[in-house]
PDB file of C-alpha atoms in Angstrom:
ATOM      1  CA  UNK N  15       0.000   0.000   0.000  1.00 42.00           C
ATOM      2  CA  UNK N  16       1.503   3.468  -1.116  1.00 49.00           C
ATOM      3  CA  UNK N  17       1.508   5.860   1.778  1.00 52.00           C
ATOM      4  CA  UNK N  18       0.745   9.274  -0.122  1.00 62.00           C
ATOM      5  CA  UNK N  19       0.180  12.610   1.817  1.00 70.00           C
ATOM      6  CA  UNK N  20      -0.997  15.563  -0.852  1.00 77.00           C
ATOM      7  CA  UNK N  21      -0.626  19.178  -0.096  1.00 86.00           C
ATOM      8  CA  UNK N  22      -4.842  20.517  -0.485  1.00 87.00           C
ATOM      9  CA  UNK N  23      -3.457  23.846  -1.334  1.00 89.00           C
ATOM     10  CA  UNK N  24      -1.796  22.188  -4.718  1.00 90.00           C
ATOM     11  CA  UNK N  25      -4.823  20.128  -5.511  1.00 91.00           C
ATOM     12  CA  UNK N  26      -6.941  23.740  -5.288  1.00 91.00           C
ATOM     13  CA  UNK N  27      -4.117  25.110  -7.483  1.00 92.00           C
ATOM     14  CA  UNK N  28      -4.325  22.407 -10.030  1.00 93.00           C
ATOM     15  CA  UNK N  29      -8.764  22.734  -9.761  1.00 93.00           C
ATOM     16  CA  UNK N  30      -7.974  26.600 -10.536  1.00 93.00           C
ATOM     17  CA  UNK N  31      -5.690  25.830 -13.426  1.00 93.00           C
ATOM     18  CA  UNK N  32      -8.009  23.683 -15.279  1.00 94.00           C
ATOM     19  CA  UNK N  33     -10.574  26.586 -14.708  1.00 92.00           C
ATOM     20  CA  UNK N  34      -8.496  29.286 -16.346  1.00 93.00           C
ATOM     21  CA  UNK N  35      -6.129  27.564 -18.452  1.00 90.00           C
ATOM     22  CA  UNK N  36      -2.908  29.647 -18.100  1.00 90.00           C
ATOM     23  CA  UNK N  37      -0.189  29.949 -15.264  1.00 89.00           C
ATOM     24  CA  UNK N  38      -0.781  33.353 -15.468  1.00 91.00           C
ATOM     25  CA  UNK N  39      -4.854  33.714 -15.033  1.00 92.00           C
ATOM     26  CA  UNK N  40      -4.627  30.873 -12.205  1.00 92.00           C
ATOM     27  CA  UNK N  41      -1.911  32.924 -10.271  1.00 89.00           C
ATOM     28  CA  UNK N  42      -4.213  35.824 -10.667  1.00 90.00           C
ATOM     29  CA  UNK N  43      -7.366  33.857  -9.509  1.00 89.00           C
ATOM     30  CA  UNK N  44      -5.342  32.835  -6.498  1.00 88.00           C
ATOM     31  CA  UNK N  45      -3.694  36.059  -5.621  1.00 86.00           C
ATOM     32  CA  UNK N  46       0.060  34.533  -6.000  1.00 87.00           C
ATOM     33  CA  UNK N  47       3.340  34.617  -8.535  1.00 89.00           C
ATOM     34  CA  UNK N  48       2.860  32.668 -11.625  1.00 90.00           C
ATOM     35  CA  UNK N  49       6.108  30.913 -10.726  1.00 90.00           C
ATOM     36  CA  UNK N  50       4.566  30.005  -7.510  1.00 90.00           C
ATOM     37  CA  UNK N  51       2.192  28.030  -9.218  1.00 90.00           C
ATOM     38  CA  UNK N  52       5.175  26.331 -11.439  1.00 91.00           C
ATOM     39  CA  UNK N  53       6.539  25.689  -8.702  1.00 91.00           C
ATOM     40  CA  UNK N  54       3.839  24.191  -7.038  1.00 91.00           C
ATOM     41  CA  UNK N  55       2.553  21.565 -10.176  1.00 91.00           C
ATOM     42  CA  UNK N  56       5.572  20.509 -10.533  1.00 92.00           C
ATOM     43  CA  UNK N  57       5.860  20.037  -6.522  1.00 91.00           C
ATOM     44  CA  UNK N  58       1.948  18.112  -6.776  1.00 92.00           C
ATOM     45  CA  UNK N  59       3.732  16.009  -9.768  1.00 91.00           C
ATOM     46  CA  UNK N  60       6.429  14.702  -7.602  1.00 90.00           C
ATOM     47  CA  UNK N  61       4.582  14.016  -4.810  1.00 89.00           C
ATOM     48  CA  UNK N  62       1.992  12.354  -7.344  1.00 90.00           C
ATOM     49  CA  UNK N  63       5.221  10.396  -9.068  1.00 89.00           C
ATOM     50  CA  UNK N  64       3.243  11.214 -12.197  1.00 92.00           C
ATOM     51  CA  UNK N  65       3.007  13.826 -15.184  1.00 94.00           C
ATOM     52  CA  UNK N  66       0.158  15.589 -15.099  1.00 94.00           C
ATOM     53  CA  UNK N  67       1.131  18.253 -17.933  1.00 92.00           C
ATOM     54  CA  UNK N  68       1.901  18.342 -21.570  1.00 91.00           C
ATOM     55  CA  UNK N  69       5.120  20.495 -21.891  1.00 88.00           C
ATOM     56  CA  UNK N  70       5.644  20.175 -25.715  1.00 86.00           C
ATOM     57  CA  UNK N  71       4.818  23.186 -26.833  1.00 82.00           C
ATOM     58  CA  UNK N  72       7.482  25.920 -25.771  1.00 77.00           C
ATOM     59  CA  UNK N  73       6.159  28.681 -23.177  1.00 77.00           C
ATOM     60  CA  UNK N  74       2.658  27.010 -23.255  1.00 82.00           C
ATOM     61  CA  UNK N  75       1.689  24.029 -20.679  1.00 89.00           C
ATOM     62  CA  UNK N  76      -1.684  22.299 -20.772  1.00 91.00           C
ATOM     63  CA  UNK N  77      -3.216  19.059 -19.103  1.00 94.00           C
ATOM     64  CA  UNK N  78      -2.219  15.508 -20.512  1.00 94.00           C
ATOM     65  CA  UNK N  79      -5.454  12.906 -19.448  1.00 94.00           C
ATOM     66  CA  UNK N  80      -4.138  12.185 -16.238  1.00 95.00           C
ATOM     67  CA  UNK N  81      -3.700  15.983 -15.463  1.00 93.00           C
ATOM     68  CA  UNK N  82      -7.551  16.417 -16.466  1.00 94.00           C
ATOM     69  CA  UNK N  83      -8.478  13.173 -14.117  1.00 95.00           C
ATOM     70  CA  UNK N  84      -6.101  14.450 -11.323  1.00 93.00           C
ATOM     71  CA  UNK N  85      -7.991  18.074 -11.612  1.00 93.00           C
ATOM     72  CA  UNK N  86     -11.632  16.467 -11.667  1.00 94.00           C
ATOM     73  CA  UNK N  87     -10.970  14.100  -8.433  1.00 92.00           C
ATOM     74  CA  UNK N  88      -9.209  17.137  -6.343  1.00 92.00           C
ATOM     75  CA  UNK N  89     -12.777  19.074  -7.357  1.00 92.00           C
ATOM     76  CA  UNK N  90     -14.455  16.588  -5.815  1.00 92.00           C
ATOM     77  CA  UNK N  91     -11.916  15.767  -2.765  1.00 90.00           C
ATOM     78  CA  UNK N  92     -11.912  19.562  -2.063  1.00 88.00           C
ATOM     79  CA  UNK N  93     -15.547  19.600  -2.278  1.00 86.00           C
ATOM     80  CA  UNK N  94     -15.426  16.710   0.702  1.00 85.00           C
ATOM     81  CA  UNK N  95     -13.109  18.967   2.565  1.00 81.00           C
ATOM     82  CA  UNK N  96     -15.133  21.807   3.121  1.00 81.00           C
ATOM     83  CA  UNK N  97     -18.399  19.836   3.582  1.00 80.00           C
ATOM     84  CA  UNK N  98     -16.534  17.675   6.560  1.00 81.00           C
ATOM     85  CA  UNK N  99     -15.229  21.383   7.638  1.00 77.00           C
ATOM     86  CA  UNK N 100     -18.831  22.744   7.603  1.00 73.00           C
ATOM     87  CA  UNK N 101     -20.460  19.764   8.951  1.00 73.00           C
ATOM     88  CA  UNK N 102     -17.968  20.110  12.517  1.00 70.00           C
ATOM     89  CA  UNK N 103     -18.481  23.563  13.044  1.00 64.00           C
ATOM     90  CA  UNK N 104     -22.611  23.860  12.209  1.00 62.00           C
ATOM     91  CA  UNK N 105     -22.636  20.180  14.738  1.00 69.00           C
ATOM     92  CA  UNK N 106     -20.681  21.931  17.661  1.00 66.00           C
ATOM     93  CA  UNK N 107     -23.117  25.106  16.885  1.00 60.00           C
ATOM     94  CA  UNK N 108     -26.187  23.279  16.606  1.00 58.00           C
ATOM     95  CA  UNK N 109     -25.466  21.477  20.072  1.00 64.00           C
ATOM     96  CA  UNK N 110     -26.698  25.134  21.893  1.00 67.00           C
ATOM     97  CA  UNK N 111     -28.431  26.680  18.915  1.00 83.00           C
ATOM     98  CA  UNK N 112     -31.774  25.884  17.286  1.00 90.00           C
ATOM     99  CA  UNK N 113     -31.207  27.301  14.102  1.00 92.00           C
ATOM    100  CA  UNK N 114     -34.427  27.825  11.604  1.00 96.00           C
ATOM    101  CA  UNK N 115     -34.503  28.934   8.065  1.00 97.00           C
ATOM    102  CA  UNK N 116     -37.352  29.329   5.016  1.00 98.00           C
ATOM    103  CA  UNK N 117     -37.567  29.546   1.385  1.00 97.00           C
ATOM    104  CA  UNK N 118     -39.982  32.225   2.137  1.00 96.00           C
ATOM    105  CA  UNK N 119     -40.147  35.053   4.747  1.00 94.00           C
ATOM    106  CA  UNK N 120     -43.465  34.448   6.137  1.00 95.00           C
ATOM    107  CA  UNK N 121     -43.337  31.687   8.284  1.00 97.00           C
ATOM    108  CA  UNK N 122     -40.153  32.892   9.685  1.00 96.00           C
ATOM    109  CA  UNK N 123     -41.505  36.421  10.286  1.00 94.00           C
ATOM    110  CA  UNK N 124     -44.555  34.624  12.202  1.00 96.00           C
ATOM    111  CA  UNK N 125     -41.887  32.001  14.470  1.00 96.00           C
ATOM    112  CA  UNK N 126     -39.728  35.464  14.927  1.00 94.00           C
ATOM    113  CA  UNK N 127     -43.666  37.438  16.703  1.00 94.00           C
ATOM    114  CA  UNK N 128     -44.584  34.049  18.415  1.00 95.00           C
ATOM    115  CA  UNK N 129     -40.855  32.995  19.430  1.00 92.00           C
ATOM    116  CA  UNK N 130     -41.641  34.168  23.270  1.00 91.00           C
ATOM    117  CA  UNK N 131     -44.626  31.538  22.959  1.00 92.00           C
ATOM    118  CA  UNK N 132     -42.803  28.682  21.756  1.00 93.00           C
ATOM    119  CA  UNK N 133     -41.052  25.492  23.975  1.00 90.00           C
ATOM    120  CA  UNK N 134     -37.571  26.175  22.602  1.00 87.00           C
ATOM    121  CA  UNK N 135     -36.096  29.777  21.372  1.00 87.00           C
ATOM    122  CA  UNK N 136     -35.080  29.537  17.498  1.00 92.00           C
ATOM    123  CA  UNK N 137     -32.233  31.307  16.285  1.00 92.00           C
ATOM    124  CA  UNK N 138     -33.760  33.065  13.255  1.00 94.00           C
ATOM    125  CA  UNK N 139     -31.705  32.907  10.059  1.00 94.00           C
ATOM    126  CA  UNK N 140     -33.440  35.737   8.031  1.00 93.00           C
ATOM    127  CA  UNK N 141     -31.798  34.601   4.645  1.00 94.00           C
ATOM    128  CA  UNK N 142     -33.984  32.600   2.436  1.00 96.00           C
ATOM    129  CA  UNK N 143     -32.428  29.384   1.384  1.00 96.00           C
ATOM    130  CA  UNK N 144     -32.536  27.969  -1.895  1.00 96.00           C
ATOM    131  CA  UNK N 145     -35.070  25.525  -2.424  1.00 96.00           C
ATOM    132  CA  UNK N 146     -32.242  23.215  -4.242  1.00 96.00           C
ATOM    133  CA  UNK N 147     -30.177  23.807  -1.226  1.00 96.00           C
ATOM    134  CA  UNK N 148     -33.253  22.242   1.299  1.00 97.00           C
ATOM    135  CA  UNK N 149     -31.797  18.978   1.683  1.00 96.00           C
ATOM    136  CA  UNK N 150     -27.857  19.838   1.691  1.00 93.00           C
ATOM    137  CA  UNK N 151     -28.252  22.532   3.988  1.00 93.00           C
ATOM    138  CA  UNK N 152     -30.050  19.995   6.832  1.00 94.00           C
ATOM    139  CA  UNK N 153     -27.545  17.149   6.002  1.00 91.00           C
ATOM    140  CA  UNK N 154     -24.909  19.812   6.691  1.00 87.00           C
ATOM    141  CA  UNK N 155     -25.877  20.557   9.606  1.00 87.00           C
ATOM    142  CA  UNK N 156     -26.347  24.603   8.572  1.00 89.00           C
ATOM    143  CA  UNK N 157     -30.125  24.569   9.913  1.00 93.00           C
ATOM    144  CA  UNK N 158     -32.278  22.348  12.307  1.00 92.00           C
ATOM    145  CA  UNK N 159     -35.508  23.817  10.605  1.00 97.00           C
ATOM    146  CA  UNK N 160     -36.347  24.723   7.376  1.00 98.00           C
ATOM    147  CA  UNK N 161     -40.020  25.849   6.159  1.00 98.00           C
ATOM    148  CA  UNK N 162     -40.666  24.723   2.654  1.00 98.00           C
ATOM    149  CA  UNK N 163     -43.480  25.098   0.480  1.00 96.00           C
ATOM    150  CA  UNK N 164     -43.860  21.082  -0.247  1.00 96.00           C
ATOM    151  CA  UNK N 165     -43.036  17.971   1.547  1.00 96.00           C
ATOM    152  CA  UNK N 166     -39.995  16.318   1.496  1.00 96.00           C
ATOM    153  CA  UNK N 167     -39.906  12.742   2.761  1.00 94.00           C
ATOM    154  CA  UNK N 168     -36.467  10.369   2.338  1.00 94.00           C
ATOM    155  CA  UNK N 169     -34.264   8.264   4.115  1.00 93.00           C
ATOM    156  CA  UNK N 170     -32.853  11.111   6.460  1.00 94.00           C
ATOM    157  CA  UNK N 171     -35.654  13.985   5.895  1.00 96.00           C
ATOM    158  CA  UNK N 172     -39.089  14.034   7.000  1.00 96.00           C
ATOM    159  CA  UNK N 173     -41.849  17.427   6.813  1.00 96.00           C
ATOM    160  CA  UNK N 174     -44.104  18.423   8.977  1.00 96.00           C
ATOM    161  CA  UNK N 175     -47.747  20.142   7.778  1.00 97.00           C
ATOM    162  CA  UNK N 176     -48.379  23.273   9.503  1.00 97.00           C
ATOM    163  CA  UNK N 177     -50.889  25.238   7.444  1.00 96.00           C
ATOM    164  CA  UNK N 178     -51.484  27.489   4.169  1.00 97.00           C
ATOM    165  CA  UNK N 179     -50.003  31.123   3.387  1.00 97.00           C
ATOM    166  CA  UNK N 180     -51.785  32.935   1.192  1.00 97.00           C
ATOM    167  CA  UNK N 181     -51.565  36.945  -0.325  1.00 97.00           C
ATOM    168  CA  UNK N 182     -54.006  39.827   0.543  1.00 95.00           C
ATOM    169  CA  UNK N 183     -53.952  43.040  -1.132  1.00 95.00           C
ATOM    170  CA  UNK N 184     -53.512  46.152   0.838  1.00 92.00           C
ATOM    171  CA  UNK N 185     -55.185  48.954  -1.466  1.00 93.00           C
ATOM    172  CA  UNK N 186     -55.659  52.644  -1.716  1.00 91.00           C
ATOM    173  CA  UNK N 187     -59.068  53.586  -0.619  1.00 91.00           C
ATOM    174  CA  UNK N 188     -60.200  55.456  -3.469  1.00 91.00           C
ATOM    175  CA  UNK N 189     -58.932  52.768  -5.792  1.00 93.00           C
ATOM    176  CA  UNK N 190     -62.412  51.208  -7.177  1.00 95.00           C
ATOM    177  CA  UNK N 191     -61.094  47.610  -6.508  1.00 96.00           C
ATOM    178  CA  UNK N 192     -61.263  48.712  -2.327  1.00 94.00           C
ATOM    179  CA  UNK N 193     -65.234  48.542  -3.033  1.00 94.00           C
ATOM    180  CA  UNK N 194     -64.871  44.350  -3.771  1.00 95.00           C
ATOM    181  CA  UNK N 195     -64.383  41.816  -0.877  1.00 93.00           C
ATOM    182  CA  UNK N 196     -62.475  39.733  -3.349  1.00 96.00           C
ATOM    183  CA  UNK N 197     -60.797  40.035  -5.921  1.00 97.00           C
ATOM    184  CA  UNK N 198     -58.611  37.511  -8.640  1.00 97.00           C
ATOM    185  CA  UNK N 199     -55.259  38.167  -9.731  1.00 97.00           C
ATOM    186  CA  UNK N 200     -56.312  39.092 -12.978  1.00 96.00           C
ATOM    187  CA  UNK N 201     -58.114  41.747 -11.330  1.00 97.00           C
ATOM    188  CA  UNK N 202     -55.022  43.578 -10.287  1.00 97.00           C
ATOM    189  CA  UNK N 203     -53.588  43.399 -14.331  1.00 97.00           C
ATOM    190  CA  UNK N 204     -51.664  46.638 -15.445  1.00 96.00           C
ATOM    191  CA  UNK N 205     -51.199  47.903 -11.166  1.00 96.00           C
ATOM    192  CA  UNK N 206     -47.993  49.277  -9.519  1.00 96.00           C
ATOM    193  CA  UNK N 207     -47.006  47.011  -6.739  1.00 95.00           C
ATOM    194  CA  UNK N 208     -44.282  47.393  -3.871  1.00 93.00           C
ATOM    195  CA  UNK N 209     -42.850  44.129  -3.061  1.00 94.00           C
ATOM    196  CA  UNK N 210     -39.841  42.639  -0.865  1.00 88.00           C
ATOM    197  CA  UNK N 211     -37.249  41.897  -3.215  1.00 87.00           C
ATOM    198  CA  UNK N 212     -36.946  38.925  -1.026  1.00 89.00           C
ATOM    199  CA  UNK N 213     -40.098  36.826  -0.892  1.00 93.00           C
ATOM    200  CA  UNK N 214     -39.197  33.130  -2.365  1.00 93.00           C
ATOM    201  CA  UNK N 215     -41.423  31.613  -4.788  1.00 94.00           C
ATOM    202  CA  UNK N 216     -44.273  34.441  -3.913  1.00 96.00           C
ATOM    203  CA  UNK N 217     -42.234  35.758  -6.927  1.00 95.00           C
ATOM    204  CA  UNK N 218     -42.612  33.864  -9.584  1.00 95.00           C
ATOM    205  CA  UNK N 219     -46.574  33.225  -8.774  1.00 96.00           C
ATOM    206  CA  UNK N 220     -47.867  37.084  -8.444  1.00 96.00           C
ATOM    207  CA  UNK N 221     -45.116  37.917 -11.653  1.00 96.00           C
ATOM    208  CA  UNK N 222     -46.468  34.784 -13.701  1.00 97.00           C
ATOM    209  CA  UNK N 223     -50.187  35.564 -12.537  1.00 97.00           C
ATOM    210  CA  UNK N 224     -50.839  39.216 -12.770  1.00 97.00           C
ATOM    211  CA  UNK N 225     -50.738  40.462 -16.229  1.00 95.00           C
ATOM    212  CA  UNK N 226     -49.092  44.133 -17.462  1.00 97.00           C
ATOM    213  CA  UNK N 227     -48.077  44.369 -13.938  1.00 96.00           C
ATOM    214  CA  UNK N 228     -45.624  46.775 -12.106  1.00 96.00           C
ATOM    215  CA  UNK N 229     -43.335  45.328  -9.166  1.00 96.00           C
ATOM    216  CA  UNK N 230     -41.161  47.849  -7.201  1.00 95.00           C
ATOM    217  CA  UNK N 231     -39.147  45.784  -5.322  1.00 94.00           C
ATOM    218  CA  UNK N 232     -37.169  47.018  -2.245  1.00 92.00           C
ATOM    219  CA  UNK N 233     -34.720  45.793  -0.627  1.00 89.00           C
ATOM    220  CA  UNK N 234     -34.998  46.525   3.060  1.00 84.00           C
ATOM    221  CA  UNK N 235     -38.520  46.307   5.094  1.00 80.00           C
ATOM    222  CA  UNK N 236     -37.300  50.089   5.993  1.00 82.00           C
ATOM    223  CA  UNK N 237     -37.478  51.359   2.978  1.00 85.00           C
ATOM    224  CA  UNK N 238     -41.160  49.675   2.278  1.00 81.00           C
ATOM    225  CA  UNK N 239     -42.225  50.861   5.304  1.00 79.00           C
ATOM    226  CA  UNK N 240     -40.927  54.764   4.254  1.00 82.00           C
ATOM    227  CA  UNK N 241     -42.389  54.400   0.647  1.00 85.00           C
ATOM    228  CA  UNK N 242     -45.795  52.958   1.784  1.00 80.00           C
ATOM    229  CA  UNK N 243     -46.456  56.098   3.951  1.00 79.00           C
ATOM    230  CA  UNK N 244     -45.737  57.899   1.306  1.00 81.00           C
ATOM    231  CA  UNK N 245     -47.142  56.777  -1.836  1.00 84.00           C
ATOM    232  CA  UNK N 246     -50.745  55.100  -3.062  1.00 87.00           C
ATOM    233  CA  UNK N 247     -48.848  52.159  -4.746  1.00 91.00           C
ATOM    234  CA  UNK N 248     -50.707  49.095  -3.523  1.00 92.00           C
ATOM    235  CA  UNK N 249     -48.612  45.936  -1.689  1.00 92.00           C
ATOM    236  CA  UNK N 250     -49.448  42.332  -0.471  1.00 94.00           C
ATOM    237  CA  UNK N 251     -49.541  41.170   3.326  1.00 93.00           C
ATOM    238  CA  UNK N 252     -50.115  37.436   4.013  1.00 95.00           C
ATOM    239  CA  UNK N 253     -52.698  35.828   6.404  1.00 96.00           C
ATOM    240  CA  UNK N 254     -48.830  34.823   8.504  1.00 96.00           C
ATOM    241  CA  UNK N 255     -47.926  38.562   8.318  1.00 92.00           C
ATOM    242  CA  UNK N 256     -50.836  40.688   8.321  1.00 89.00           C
ATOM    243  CA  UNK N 257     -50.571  41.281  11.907  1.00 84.00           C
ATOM    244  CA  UNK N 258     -46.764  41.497  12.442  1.00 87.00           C
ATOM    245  CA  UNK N 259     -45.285  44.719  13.918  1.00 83.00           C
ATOM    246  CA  UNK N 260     -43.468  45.693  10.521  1.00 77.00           C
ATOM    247  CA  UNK N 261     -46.200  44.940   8.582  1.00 78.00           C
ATOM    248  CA  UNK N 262     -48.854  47.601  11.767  1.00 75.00           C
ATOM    249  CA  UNK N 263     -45.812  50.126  10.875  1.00 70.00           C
ATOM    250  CA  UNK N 264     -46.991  50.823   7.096  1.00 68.00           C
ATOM    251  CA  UNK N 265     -50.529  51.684   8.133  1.00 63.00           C
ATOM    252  CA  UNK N 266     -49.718  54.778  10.482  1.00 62.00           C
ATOM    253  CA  UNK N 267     -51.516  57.314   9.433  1.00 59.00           C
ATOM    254  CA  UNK N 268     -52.043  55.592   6.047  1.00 64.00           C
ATOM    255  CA  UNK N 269     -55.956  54.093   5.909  1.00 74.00           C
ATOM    256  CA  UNK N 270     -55.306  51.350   3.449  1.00 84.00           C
ATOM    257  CA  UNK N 271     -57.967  48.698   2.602  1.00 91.00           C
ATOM    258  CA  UNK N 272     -57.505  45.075   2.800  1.00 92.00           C
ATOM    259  CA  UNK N 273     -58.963  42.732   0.306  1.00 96.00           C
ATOM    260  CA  UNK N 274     -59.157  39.471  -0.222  1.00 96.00           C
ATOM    261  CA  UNK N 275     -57.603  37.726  -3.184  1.00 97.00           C
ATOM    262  CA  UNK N 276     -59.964  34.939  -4.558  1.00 96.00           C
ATOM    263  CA  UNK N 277     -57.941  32.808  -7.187  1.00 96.00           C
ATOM    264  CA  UNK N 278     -56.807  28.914  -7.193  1.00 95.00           C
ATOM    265  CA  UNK N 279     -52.875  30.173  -7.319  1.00 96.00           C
ATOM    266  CA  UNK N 280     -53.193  32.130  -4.078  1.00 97.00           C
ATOM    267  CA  UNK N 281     -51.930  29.337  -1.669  1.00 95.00           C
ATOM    268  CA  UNK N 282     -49.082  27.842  -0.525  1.00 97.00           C
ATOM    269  CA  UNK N 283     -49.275  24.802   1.702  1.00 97.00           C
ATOM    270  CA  UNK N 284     -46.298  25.454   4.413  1.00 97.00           C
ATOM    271  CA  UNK N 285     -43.998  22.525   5.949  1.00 97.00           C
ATOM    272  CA  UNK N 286     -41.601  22.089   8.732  1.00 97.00           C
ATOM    273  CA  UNK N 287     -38.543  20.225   7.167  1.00 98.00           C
ATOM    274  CA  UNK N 288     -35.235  18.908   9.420  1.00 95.00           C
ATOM    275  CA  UNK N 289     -33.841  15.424   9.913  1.00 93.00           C
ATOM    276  CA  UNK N 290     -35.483  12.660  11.201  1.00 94.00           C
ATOM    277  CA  UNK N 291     -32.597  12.435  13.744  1.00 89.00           C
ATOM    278  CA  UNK N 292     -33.723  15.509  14.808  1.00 89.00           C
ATOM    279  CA  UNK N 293     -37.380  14.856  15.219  1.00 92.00           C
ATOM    280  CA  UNK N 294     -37.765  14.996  18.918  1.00 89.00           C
ATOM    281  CA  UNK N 295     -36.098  17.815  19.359  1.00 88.00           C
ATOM    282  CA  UNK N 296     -38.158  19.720  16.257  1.00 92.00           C
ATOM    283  CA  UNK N 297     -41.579  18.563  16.498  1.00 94.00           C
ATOM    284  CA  UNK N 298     -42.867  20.468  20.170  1.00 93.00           C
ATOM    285  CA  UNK N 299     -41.700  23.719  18.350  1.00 94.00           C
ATOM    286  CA  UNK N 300     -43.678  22.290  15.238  1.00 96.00           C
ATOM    287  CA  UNK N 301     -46.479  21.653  17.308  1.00 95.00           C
ATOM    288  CA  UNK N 302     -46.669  25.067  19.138  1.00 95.00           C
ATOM    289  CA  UNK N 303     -46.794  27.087  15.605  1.00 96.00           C
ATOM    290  CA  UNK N 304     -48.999  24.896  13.955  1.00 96.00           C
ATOM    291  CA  UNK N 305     -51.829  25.403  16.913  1.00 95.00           C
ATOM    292  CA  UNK N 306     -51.259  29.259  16.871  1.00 95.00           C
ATOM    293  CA  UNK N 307     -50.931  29.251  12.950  1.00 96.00           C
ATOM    294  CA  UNK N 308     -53.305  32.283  11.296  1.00 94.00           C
ATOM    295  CA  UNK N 309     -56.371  30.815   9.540  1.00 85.00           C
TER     296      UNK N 309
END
């Protein structure tokens, strides 16, 4: 059995050269000397006891087969690296945090109001996740709780239902649609709308579903807030954040109207997703919301 010990930092230098394709634009990349990096392939070759470039051509190196095969497996053994690295430090963290994340803002903005009600404290992370990043991100260890818009069931994940979120419109008074109890989405084609520039797949649905429309979209709850005082343009609450303190803040001194909005896209059934390792210590927080969850 060989007994090989490779320097990381010479496998990331070989991933970067295979990115950029010259000593030059890989020293650059990495912020070092191009003959640092000659220095160090040729080093990661002798360690190796193979050749991993094609010198041929004067001035000009480039990967031979092995080089390309060397380059792909150091991807992937880097890749290892920094999962193993992540997955120590979020397990020591989660051991005295309980860490909670969405792909959309409301549910966290409701656990955030409620969090004095609930059996254990969540730490809030206020940046949505990717919803391609769901399952990684619990395997990793990065969050004990994630709220997702469908259920996800697997060997090592498991959801829990906690209720619907769905989109009222908050509407000038004089605006004729203020006079309806409901109203659809294509009711609100060709209006100006201020919208989070955060709010998950609430994008894509009121964007896809409200035609010739208009969306101003800020990037701070602040600066909402400021604008909505100050202007007639209409924006949506949800039945989770209706009756949140940020959301109370727009309305001062501004007598908006709140309307219904009747139409088959307006919901979102809302899960609790996390490990099933993690199921004991999840669920009584799961519980809590989904009894005080806005109908």
């Amino acid at each position: 059995m060989i007994n090989l010990t490779v320097n990381l930092e010479l496998l990331a230098e070989l991933v970067a050269f295979k990115r950029y394709g010259t000593l030059s634009a890989t020293a650059e990349h990495l912020m070092i000397t191009q003959p640092t990096v000659t220095r160090g392939m040729k080093r990661l070759e002798e360690e190796l006891g193979v050749t991993l470039f094609d010198r041929s051509v004067s001035n000009h190196i480039k990967l031979n087969d092995t080089g390309l095969l060397a380059a792909n497996e150091a991807a992937k053994l880097l890749k290892n690296v920094d999962d193993f690295t992540d997955k120590v430090l979020n397990y020591d963290r989660l051991r005295n945090e309980f860490t909670v994340a969405s792909i959309i803002p409301g549910p966290i903005g409701l656990l955030n109001f409620l969090k004095d009600q609930m059996p254990t404290r969540p730490v809030i992370n206020w940046q949505l996740v990717n919803p391609d990043n769901v399952a990684s991100d619990l395997e990793n260890l990065k969050e004990r709780l994630i709220f997702t818009d469908h259920e996800i069931i697997n060997d090592d994940l498991e959801s829990f239902y906690l209720g619907r979120e769905y989109l009222k419109l908050e509407i000038d008074p004089f605006n004729p649609l203020s006079q309806k109890k409901a109203v659809s989405f294509k009711d609100l084609t060709g209006m100006t709308f201020l919208v989070l520039q955060d709010i998950g797949t609430w994008r894509k649905i009121v964007e896809d579903n409200i035609p010739q429309a208009d969306f101003l979209y800020q990037n701070s709850i602040n600066a909402m807030n400021t604008i909505s005082q100050y202007s007639r343009f209409s924006f949506f609450v949800s039945n989770l954040t209706q009756a949140l303190p940020d959301t109370l803040n727009r309305f001062n001194g501004d007598p908006r109207v709140t309307v219904d909005i009747d139409d088959p896209k307006n919901e979102m059934e809302i899960y609790g997703t996390y490990l099933k390792s993690e199921r004991r210590v999840v669920q009584p927080l799961l519980k809590a919301l989904s009894q005080a969850w806005p109908k």
